[in-house]
XYZ file of C-alpha atoms in Angstrom:
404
model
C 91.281 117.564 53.173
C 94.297 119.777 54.251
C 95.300 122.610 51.573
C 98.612 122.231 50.638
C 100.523 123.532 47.419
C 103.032 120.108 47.562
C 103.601 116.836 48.976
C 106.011 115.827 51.903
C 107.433 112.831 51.469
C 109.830 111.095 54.038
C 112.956 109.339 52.215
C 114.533 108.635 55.768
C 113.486 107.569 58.540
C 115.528 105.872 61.750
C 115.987 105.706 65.462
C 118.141 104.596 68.195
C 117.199 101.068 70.243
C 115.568 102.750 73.451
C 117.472 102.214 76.622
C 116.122 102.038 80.365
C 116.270 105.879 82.040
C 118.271 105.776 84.861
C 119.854 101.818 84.704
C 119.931 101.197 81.128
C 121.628 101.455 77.791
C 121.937 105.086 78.018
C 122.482 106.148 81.647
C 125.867 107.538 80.960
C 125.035 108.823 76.902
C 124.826 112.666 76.275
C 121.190 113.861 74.340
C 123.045 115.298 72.185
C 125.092 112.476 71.140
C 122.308 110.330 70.695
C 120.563 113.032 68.594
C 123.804 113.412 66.594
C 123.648 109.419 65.714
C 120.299 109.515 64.439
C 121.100 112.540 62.324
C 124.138 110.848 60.839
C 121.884 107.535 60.507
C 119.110 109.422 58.287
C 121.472 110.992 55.830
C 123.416 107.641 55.463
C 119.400 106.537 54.348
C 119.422 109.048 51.787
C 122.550 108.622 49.656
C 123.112 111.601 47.235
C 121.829 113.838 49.279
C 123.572 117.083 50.010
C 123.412 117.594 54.112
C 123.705 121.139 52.909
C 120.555 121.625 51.275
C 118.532 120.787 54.431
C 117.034 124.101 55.464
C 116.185 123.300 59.358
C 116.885 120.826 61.488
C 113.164 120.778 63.582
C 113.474 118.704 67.276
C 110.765 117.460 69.878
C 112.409 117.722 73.827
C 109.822 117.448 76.282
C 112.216 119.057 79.196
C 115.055 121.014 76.594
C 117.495 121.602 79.648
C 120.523 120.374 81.131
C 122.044 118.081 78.562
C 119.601 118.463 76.402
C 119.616 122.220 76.674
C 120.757 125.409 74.136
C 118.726 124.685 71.754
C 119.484 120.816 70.891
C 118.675 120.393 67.134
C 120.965 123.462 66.271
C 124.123 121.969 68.561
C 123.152 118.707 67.311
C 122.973 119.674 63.533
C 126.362 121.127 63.874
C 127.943 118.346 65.473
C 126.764 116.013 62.820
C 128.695 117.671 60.616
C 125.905 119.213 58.416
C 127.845 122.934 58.047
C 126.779 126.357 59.642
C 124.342 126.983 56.899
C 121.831 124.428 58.543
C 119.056 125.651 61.023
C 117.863 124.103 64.231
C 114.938 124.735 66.487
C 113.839 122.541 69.242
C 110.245 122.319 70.314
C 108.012 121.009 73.271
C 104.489 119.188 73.159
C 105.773 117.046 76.022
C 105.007 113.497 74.979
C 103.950 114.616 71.190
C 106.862 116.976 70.503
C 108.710 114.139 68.103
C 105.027 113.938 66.114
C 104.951 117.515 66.094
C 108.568 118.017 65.036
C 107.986 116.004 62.107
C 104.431 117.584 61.172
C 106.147 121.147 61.385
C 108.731 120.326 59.016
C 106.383 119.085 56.450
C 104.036 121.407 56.744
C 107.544 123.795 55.684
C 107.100 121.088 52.575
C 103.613 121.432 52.184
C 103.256 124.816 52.032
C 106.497 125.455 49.613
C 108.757 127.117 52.026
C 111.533 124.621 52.190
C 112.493 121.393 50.032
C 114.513 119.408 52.478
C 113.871 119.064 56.461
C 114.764 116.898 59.420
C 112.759 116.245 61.971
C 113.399 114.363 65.336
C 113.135 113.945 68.795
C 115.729 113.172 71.835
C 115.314 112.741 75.056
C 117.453 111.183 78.411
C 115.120 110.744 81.350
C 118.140 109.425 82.985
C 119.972 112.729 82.780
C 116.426 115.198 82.802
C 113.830 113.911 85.574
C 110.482 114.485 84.518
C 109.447 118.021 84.989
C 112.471 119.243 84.655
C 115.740 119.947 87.238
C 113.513 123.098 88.731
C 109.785 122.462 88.494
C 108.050 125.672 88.983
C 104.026 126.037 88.638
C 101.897 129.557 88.247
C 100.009 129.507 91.102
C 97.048 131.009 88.844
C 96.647 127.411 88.316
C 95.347 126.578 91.663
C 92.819 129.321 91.740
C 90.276 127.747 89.489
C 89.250 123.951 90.546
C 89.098 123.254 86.471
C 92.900 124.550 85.589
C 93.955 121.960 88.885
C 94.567 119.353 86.500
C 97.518 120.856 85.152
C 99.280 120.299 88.320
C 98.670 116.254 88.404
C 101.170 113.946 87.982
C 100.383 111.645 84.762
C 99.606 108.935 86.944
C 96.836 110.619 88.743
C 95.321 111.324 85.056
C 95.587 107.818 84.393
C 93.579 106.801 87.887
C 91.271 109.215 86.884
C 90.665 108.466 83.549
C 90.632 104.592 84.517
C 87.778 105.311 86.785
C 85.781 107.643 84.682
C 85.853 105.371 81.671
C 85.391 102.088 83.642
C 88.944 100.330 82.752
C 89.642 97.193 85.720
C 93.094 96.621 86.713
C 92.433 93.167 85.758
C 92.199 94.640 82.112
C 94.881 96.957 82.292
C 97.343 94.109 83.412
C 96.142 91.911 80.301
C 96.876 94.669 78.137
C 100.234 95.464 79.455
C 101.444 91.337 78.900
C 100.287 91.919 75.672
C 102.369 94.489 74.811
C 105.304 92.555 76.795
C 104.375 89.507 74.060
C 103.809 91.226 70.929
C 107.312 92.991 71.577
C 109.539 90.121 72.404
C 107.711 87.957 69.464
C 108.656 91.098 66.973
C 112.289 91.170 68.114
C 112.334 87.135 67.787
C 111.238 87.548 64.349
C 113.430 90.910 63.590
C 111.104 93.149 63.002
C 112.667 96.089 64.568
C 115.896 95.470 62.259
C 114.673 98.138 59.652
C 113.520 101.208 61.600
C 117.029 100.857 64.464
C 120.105 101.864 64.028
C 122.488 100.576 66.389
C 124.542 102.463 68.987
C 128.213 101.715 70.223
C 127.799 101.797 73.938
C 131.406 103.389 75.134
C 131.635 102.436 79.198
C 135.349 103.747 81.357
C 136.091 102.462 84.240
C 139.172 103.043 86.652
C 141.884 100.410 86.536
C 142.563 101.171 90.833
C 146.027 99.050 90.382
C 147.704 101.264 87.556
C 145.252 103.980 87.461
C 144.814 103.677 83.809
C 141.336 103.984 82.365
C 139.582 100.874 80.926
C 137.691 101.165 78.211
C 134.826 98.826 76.644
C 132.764 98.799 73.817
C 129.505 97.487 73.406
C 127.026 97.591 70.468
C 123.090 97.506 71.313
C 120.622 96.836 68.623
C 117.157 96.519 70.253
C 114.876 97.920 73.001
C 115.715 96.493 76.423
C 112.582 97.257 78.409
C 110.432 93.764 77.373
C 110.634 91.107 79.620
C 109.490 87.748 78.237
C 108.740 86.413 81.801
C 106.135 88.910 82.219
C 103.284 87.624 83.598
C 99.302 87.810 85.052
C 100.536 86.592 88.268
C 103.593 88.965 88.444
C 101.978 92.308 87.697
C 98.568 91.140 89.637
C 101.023 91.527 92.714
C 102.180 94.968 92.062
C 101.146 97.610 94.024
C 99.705 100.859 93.084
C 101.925 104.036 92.880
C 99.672 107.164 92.365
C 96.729 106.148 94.426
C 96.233 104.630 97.432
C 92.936 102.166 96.492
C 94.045 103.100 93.169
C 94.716 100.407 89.543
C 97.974 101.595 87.713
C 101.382 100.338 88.658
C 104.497 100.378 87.233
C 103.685 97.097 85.578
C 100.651 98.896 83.628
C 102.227 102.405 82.999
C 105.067 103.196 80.268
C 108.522 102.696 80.840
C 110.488 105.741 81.652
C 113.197 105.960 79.325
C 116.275 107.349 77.043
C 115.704 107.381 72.787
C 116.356 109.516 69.838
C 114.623 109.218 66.275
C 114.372 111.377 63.349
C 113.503 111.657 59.475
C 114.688 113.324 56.595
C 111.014 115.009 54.577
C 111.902 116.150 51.641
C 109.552 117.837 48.339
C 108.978 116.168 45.048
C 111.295 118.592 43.556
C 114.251 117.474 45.999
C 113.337 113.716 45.283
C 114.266 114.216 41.562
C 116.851 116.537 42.268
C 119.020 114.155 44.691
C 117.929 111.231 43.190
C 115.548 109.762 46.071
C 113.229 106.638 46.896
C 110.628 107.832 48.938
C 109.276 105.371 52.020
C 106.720 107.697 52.825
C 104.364 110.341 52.353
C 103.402 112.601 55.217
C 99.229 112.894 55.169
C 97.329 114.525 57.651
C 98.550 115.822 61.387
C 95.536 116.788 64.606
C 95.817 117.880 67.819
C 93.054 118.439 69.777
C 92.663 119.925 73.912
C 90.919 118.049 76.477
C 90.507 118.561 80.570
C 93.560 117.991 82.287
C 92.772 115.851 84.604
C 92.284 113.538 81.787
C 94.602 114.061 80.005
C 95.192 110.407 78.693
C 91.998 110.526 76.716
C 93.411 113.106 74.048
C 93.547 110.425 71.078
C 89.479 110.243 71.409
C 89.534 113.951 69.403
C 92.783 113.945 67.818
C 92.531 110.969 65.526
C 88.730 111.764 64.234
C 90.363 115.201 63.490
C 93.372 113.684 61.105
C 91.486 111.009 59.697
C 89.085 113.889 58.883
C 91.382 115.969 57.417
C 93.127 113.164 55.561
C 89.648 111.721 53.893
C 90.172 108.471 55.433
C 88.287 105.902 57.722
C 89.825 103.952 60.747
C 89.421 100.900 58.705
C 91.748 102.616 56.565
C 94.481 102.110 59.164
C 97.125 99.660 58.182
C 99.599 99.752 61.534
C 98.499 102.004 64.400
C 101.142 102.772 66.972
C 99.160 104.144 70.345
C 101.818 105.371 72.095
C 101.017 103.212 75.860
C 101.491 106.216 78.249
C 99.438 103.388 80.498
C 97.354 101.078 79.843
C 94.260 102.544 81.472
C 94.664 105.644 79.201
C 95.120 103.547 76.366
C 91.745 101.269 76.231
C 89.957 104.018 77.618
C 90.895 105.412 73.925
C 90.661 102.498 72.284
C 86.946 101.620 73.616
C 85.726 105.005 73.584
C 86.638 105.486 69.917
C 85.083 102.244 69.189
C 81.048 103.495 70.844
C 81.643 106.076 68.040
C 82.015 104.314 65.221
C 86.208 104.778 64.832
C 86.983 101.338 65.502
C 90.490 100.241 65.183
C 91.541 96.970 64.466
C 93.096 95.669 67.453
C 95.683 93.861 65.526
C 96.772 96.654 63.882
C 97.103 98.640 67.347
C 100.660 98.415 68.256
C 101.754 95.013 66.245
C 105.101 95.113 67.761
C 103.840 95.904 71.692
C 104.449 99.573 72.995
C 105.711 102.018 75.324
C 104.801 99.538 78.277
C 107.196 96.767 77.100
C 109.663 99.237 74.694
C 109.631 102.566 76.700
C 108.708 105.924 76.284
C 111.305 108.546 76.190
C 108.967 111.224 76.461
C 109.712 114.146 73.252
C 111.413 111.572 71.002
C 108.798 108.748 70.918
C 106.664 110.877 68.205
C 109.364 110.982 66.298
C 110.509 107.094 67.342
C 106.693 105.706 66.367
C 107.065 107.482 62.823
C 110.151 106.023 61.773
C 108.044 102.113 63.398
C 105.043 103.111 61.308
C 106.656 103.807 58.216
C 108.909 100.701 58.150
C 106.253 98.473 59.363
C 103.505 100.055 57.133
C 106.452 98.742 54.039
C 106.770 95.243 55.583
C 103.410 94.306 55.761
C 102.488 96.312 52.295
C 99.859 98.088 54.162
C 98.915 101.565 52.416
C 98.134 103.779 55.834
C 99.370 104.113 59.301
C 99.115 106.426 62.418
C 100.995 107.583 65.399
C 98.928 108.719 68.127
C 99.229 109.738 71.978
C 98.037 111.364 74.439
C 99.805 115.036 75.858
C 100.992 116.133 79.606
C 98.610 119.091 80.584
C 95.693 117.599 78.400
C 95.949 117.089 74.482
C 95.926 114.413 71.892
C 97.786 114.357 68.511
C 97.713 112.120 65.979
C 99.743 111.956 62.330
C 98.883 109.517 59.240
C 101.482 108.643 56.896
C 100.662 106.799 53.567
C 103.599 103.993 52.550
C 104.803 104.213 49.077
């Protein structure tokens, strides 16, 4: 068990639908506007509480430039109208940087250093390509044959990691129309209705007759990356994209894409003091390093680690979400975990599909996947839940949260 002086508990927790990088929902949306949104959203969750008592505003970015530069959370914080008296800091653990966001700031709580913290994530892929407008890499890195792996593209992890652990493309195509099915049923049935917060999509356009500016609005509500006619047939005749003779495509890999989520983790002492329900309490946080190369396998040490820390079992796992960086990476994890003896339910992996089907906009989806657990952990009056994935440059993390 973790030492700790007090409990974190979350009383807010939200996100944005997630949009398609580059073509989607978001293409034209600022970071910071979408961050601004979500922190707006998660005090609107937490009526009678002051926006002036939160301490620090604490925000995952997995390429903090551009747009989504100067510091983020603080800009953000400011715009939301929260006063000069809040703090913001934004962090980067790549593709865990909204998980780690949120186990900073209650480990703030947990220690007794602060009563009330948010904690997010943001990211547009449309506006910041991955690595960044001006990639730059030490070229210590190519001087050892072991540190190469920093340099690969996720992709080339994933080929990797499907080869070392065995994983067909025949398997890594059924997985990903699983998580194409399991997310279109949960938006049939309205499961995403709790844990989104809509967005009103503003789009100009030049009126070339008058040259006045029209303006439309539009309000989106859910993910747009599933596709119900996803099929075996359709993603069997994709081709690879990393590797030549290689097994992940586009069809099997996440979606690149735009997102924002955060919480509001506040102490017992705020929860009496504001008046507060709590969803949520915040129970155990791991991250662990692995090779490189192989990146994708990072779960396989992380979430032995928390469920260590946290006194619990797998079993004990109400509603996993595994964030689907691909789906190579992800039954690699899945499989390996289950040879020693951390077997997760596979219905309660990813209930509502993943980042194959919903997207994965990179430093917020930590953040995203908390707000997912923690509603859907409520719905289905399970007790425990995790959000787990795998790290750029070789890590795993993994956080449990217990529903109250």
């Amino acid at each position: 068990m973790s030492k700790q002086v007090q409990d974190a508990y979350i009383v807010a927790a939200t996100r944005l639908p997630i949009g398609k990088s580059g073509r989607g929902y978001f293409k034209n949306t600022r970071p910071d506007e979408m961050l601004v949104k979500v922190m707006q959203a998660a005090l609107a969750q937490a009526p009678g509480l002051d926006p002036k008592a939160i301490e620090d505003a604490i925000v995952g970015c997995s390429f903090p430039e551009g747009e989504q530069g100067m510091n983020i959370a603080r800009v953000a914080s400011v715009l939301a109208g929260w006063g000069n008296g809040v703090g913001g800091v934004t962090i980067n653990r790549y593709c865990a940087s909204g998980i780690t966001a949120v186990q900073m700031a209650a480990d703030r709580i947990r220690v007794g250093e602060a009563d009330v913290m948010f904690a997010g994530g943001v990211e547009s892929m449309s506006m910041i390509p991955m690595g960044g407008n001006k990639p730059s890499l030490s070229p210590l890195i190519f001087e050892k044959d072991e540190n190469i792996g920093i340099a690969y593209g996720m992709g080339l992890t994933a080929e990797k990691v499907a080869a070392q652990w065995k994983i067909s493309r025949e398997d890594q195509d059924a997985f990903s129309l699983e998580s194409h099915r399991r997310a279109v049923a949960a938006m049939q049935a309205g499961h995403f209705e709790a844990e989104i917060t809509p967005f009103d999509i503003v789009e100009r356009t030049p009126n070339l007759a008058d040259g006045s500016v029209n303006i439309k609005t539009r309000t989106v509500k859910l993910d747009e990356g599933a596709r119900p006619d996803t099929s075996l047939e359709g993603l069997a005749k994709l081709k690879p994209v990393f590797a030549a003779k290689g097994s992940v495509t586009a069809g099997n890999s996440s979606q690149t894409s735009d997102g924002s989520g955060g919480l509001l983790i506040v102490s017992e002492a705020a929860l009496k003091r504001f008046g507060l329900t709590p969803l949520a309490r915040f129970v155990s946080f791991a991250v662990r390093g692995v090779p490189p190369e192989i990146m994708g396998i990072g779960p396989i040490e992380a979430i032995p680690a928390a469920l260590k820390m946290a006194g619990l079992k797998a079993s004990d796992m109400g509603w996993v979400e595994l964030n689907e960086a691909f789906a190579a990476q992800s039954l690699a994890v899945l499989n390996d975990l289950d040879s020693k003896g951390f077997e997760l339910d596979r219905s309660k992996v990813n209930p509502n599909g993943g980042a194959i089907a919903l997207g994965h906009p990179l430093g917020a989806t930590g953040a995203i996947r908390a707000a997912s657990v923690i509603h859907n952990l409520r719905r289905t009056k399970q007790k425990y839940g995790m959000v787990t994935m795998c790290v750029g440059a070789g890590q795993g993390a993994a956080g449990i949260f217990e529903a109250l």
